Coordinates of C-alpha atoms in Angstrom, one line a residue:
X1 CA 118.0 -121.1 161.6
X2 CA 119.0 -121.6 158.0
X3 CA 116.8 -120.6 155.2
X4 CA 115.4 -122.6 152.3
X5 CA 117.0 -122.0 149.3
X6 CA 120.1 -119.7 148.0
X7 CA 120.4 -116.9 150.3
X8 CA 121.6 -113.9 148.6
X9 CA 122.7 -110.2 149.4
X10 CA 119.0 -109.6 148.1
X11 CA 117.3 -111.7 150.7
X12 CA 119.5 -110.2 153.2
X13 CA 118.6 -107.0 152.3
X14 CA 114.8 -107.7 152.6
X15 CA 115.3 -109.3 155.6
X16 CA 117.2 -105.9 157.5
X17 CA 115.2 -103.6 155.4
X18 CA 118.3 -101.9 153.6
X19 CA 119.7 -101.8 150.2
X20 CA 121.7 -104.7 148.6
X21 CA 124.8 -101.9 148.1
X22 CA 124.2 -101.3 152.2
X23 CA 124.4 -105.0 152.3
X24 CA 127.2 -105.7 150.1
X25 CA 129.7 -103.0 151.9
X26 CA 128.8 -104.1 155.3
X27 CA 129.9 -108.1 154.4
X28 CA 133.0 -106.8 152.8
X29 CA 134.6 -105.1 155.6
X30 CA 134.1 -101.5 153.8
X31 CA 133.9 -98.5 155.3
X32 CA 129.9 -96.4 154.8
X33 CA 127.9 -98.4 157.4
X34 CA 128.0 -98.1 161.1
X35 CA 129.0 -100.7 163.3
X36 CA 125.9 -101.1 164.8
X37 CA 124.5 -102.0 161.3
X38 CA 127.1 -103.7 160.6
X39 CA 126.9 -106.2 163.3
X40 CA 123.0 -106.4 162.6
X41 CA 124.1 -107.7 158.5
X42 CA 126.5 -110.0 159.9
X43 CA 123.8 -111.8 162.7
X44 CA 121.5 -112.0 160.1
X45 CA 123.4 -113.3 157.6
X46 CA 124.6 -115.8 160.0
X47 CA 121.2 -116.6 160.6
X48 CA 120.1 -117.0 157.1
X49 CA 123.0 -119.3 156.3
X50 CA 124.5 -116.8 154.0
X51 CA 127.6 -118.2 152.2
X52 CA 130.0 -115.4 149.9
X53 CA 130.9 -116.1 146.8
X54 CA 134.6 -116.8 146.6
X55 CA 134.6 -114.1 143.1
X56 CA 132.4 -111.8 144.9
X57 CA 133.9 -108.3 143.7
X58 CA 133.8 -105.4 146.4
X59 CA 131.5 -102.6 145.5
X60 CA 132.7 -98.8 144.9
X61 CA 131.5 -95.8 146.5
X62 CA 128.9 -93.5 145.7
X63 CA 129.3 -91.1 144.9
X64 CA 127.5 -87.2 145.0
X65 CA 129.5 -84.2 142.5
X66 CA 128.0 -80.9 142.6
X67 CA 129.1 -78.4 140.5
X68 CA 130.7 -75.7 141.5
X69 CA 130.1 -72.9 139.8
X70 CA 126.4 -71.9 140.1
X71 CA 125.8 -69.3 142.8
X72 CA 122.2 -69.0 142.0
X73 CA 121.2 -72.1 143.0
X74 CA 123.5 -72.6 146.1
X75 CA 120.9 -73.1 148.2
X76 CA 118.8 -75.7 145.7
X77 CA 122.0 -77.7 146.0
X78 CA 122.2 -77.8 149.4
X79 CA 118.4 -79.1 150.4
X80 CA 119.2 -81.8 147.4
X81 CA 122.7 -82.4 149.6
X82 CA 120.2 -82.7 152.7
X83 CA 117.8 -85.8 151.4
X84 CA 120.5 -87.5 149.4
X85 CA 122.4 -87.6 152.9
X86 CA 119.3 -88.5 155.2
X87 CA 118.7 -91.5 152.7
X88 CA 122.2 -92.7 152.7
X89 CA 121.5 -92.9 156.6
X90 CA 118.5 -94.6 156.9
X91 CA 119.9 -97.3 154.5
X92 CA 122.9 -97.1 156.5
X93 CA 125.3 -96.3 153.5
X94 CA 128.3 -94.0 153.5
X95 CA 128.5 -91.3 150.6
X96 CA 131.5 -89.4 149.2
X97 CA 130.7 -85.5 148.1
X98 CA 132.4 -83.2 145.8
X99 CA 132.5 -79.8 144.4
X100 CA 134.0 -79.5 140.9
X101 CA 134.0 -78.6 137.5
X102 CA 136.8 -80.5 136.4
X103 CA 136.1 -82.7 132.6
X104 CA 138.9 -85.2 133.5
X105 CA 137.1 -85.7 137.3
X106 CA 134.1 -87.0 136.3
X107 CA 134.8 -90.0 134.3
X108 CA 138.1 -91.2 136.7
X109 CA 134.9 -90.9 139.5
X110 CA 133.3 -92.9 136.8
X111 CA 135.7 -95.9 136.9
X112 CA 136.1 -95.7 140.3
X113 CA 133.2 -95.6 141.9
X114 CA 129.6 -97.5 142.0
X115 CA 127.2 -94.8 140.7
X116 CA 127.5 -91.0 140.4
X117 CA 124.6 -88.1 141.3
X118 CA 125.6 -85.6 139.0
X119 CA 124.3 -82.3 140.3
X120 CA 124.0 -78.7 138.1
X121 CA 125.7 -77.7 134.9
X122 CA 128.2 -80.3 134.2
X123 CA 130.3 -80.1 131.1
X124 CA 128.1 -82.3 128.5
X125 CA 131.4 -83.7 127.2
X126 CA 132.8 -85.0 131.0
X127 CA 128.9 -86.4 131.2
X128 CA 129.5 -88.3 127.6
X129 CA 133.2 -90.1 129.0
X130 CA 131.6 -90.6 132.1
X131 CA 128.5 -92.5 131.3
X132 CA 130.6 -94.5 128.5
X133 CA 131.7 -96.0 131.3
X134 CA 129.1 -97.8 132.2
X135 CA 128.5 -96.6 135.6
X136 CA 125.3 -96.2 136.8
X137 CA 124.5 -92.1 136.8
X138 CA 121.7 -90.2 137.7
X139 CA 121.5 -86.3 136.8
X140 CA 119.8 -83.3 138.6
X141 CA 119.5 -81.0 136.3
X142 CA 118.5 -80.1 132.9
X143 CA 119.2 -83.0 129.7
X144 CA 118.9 -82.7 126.2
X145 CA 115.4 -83.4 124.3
X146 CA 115.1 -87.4 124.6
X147 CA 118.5 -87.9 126.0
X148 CA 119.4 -91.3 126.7
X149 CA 120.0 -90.4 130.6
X150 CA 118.0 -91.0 133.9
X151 CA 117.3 -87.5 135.2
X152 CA 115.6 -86.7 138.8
X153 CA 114.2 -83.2 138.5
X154 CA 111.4 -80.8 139.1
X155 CA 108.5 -79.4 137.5
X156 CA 109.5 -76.0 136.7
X157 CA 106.7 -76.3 133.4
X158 CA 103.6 -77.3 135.5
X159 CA 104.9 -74.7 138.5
X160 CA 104.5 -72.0 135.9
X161 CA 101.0 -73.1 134.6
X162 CA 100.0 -73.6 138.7
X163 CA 101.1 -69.4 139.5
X164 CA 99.2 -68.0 136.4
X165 CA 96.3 -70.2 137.6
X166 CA 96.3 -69.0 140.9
X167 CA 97.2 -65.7 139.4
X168 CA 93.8 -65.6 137.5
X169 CA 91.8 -66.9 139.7
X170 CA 92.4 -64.3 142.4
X171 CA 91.3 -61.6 140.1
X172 CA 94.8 -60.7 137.8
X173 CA 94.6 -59.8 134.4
X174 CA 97.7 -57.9 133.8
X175 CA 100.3 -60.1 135.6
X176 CA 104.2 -59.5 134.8
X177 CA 106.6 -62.4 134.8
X178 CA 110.2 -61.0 136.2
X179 CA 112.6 -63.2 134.0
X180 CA 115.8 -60.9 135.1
X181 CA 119.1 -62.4 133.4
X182 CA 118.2 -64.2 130.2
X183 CA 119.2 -68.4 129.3
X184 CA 118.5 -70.4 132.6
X185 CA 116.5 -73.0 131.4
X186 CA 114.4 -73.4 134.7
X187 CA 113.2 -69.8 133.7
X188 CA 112.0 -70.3 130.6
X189 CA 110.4 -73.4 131.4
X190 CA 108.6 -71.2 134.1
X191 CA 107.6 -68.7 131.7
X192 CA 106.5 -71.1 128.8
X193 CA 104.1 -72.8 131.4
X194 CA 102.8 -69.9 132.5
X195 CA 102.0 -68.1 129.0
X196 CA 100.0 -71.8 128.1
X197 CA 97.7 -70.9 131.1
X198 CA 97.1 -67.5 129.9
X199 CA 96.4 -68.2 126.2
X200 CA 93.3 -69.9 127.7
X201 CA 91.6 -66.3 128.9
X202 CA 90.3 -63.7 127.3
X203 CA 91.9 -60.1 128.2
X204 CA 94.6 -61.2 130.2
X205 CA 98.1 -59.9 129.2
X206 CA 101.3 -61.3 130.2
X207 CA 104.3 -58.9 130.2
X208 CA 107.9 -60.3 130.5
X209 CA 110.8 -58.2 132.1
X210 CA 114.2 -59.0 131.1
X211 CA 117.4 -57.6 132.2
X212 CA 121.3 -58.6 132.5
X213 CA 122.4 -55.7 134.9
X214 CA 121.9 -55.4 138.9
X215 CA 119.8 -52.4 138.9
X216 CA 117.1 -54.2 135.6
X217 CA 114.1 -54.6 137.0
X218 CA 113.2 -50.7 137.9
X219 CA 114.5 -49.2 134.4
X220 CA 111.8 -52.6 132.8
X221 CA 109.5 -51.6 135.1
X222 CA 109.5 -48.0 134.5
X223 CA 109.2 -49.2 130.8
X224 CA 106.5 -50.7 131.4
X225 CA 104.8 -47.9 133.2
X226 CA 105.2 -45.5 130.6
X227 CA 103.5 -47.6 127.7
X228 CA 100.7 -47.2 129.8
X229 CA 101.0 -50.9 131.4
X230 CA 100.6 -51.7 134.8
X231 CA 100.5 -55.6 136.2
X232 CA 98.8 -56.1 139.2
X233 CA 100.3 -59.2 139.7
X234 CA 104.5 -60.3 139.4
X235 CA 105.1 -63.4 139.0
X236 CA 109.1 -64.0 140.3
X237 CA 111.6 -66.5 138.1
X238 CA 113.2 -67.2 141.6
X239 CA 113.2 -65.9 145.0
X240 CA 116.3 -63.4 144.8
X241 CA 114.4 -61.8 141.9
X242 CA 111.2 -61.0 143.7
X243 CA 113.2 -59.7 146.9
X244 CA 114.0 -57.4 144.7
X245 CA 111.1 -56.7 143.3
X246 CA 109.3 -56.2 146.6
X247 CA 112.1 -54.1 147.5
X248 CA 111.7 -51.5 144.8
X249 CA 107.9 -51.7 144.9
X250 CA 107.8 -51.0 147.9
X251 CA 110.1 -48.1 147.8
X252 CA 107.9 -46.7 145.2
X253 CA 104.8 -46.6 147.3
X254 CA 102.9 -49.7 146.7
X255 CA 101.5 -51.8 149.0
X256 CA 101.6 -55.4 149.2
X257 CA 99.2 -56.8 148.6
X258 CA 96.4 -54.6 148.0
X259 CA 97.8 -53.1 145.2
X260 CA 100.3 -55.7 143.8
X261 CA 101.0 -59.1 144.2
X262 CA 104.4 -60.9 144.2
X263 CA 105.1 -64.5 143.7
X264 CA 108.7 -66.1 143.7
X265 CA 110.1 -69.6 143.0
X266 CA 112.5 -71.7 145.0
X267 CA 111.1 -71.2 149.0
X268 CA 114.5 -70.4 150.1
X269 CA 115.2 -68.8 153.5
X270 CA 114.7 -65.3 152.6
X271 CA 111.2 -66.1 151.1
X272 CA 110.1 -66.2 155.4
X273 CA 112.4 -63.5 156.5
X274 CA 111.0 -60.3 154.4
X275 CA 107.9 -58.7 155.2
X276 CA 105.3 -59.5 153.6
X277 CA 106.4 -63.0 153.8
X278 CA 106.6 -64.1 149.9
X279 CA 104.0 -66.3 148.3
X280 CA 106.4 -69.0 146.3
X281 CA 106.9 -72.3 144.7
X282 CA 108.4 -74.9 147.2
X283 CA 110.6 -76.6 144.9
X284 CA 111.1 -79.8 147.1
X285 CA 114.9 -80.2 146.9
X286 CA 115.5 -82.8 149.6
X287 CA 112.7 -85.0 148.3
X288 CA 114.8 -84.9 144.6
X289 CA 118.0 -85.8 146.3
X290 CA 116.1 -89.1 148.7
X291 CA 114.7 -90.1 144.8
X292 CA 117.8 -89.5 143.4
X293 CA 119.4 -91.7 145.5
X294 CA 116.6 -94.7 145.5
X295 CA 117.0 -95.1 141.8
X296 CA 120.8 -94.9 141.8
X297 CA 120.5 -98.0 144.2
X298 CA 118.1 -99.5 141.8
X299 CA 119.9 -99.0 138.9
X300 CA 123.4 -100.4 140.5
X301 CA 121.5 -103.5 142.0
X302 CA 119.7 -104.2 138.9
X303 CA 121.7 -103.0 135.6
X304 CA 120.1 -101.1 132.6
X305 CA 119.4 -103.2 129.9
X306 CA 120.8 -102.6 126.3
X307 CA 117.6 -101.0 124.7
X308 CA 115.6 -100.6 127.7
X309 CA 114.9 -96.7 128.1
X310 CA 115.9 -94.0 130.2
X311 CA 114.0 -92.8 133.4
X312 CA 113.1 -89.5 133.8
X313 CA 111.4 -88.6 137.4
X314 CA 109.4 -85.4 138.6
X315 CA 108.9 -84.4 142.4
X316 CA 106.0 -82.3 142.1
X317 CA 106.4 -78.6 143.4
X318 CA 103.6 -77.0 145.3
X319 CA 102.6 -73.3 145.9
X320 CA 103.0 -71.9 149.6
X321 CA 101.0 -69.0 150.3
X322 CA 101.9 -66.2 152.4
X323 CA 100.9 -62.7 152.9
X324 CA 102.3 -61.1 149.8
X325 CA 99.4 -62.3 147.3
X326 CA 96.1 -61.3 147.7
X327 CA 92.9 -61.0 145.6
X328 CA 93.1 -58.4 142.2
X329 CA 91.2 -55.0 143.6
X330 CA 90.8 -53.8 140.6
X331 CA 89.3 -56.8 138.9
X332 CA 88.4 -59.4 141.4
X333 CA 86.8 -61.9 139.4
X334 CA 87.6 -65.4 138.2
X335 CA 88.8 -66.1 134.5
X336 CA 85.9 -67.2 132.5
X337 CA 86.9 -70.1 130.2
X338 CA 83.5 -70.5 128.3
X339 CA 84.4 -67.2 126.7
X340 CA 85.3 -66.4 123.3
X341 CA 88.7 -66.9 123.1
X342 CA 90.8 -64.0 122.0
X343 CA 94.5 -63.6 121.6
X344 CA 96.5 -62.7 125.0
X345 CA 99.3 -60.3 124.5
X346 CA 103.2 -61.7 124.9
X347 CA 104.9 -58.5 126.0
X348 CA 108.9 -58.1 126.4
X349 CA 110.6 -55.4 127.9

């Protein structure tokens, strides 16, 4: 039965419950959908009395570019890889992925395809050509202050103001935050959340370890220890760091938890393989790479207006506790905020 009305790739789309791009690919002939979906479009459009458009252009691929290049957050990528995939299926859309760093890549993707994920450090040059094309991009990943880009990210600033919280409120007054190799911006982020949090309590001190070379964190620690400074509390800039860290503590005689406690960031694998199991910051990577995705779809189906602004998404983070945090025995009460305020100490090492 025919439908009142013009019937577009829209109403189709509604009427399967996929995206207009799914939509669009199945009716002309391209490859990304499965046969089974494909046959689904074409009975409905039948149905619907659905008649192309003789100009109708084909649509491009998606498509996914990771770069290649950043080891530390391998495993970020690949839980981002995860959800954009597991969208792409349940729309029953095909993808392209790729691993580069190439400056010429990126904008001949551009021109070629319908939208780009742009995942990690790209060159900010290759992301300039690219997006004068026109093409529809969405970035994971860091952009400049009021960048005219949509960006899919998450909340590295509120994840460090959630630790110190819980940091505080188990007791901690002298709490360390492990920074390790200086300039990711994720880090510092981390770090300037959490020193907001403790610049609203009296008498707690926040020490920050930095160090370039493999071996940092015990030559800063033992720094530390002989100004007379010992943190009850360490507070990870990702999970490699505090593997280490609970490594060398560890190896030094502490136990964890009842004399320190160790929070990391990221919830990778290892995080459930050491013992203690580590108390981290789920980061929520395939949830970023699903939204990613979504607005993509929205932005290729709909166009960006000249003038209208750019979009810029947060997937929330959230604390998993484990066994390697536990309450402050040394000071086991909660921060009091109706305190006189007095000026926390900012130490770097």
């Amino acid at each position: 039965m025919k439908s009142r009305g013009r019937v577009t790739l829209q109403t189709i789309a509604r009427e399967v419950g996929l995206s207009k791009y799914a939509v669009s690919r199945s009716l002309s002939g391209k490859s990304g959908v499965s046969e089974e979906t494909r046959e689904r479009i074409r009975q409905t459009a039948e149905r619907l009395g659905y008649s192309k458009p003789a100009n109708q252009a084909a649509s491009g691929d998606i498509a996914v570019v990771f770069h290649d290049l950043d080891p530390v957050n391998s495993e970020l990528y690949m839980q981002i890889q995860n959800g954009v995939q597991a969208e792409a299926h349940r729309l029953g859309m095909g993808l392209r992925l790729l691993w580069t760093h190439s400056q010429g890549q990126l904008e001949e993707l551009a021109r070629t395809c319908a939208g780009l994920l742009l995942v990690g450090p790209h060159d900010r040059e290759a992301i300039r050509a690219a997006m004068a094309t026109g093409t529809p991009i969405i970035r994971f990943g860091w952009v400049d202050p009021l960048e005219d880009a949509d960006q899919v990210s998450g909340t590295d600033h509120e994840a460090g103001q959630a630790v110190i919280q819980y940091l505080i409120d188990l007791g901690h007054r002298s709490i360390a935050y492990v920074y390790g190799v200086p300039g990711y911006r994720g880090r510092r982020e981390r770090f300037y959340g959490a020193r907001e949090i403790a610049e609203r309590y009296q008498g707690v001190t926040l020490h920050v370890l930095q160090f370039e070379e493999e071996n940092g964190f015990a030559e800063a620690y033992r720094g530390l220890k002989d100004k007379g400074d010992r943190p009850t509390a360490f507070f990870c800039a990702h999970d490699g760091l505090a593997l280490t860290v609970v490594s060398e503590l560890l190896g030094q005689g502490y136990r964890i938890p009842d004399d320190v406690s160790v929070v990391g960031f990221g919830d990778f694998s290892p995080a459930k393989q050491i013992s203690p199991a580590l108390t981290t910051v789920r980061m929520e990577g395939q949830e970023c790479g699903a939204v990613g995705l979504r607005l993509l779809l929205e932005r290729i189906e709909n166009p960006r207006q000249p003038g209208t602004p750019a979009r810029r998404v947060h997937v929330v983070s959230r604390i998993v506790e484990r066994r390697s945090t536990g309450p402050c025995k040394a000071t086991a009460h909660p921060g009091d905020r109706s305190a006189p305020r007095q000026e926390p100490r900012i130490v770097s090492v």
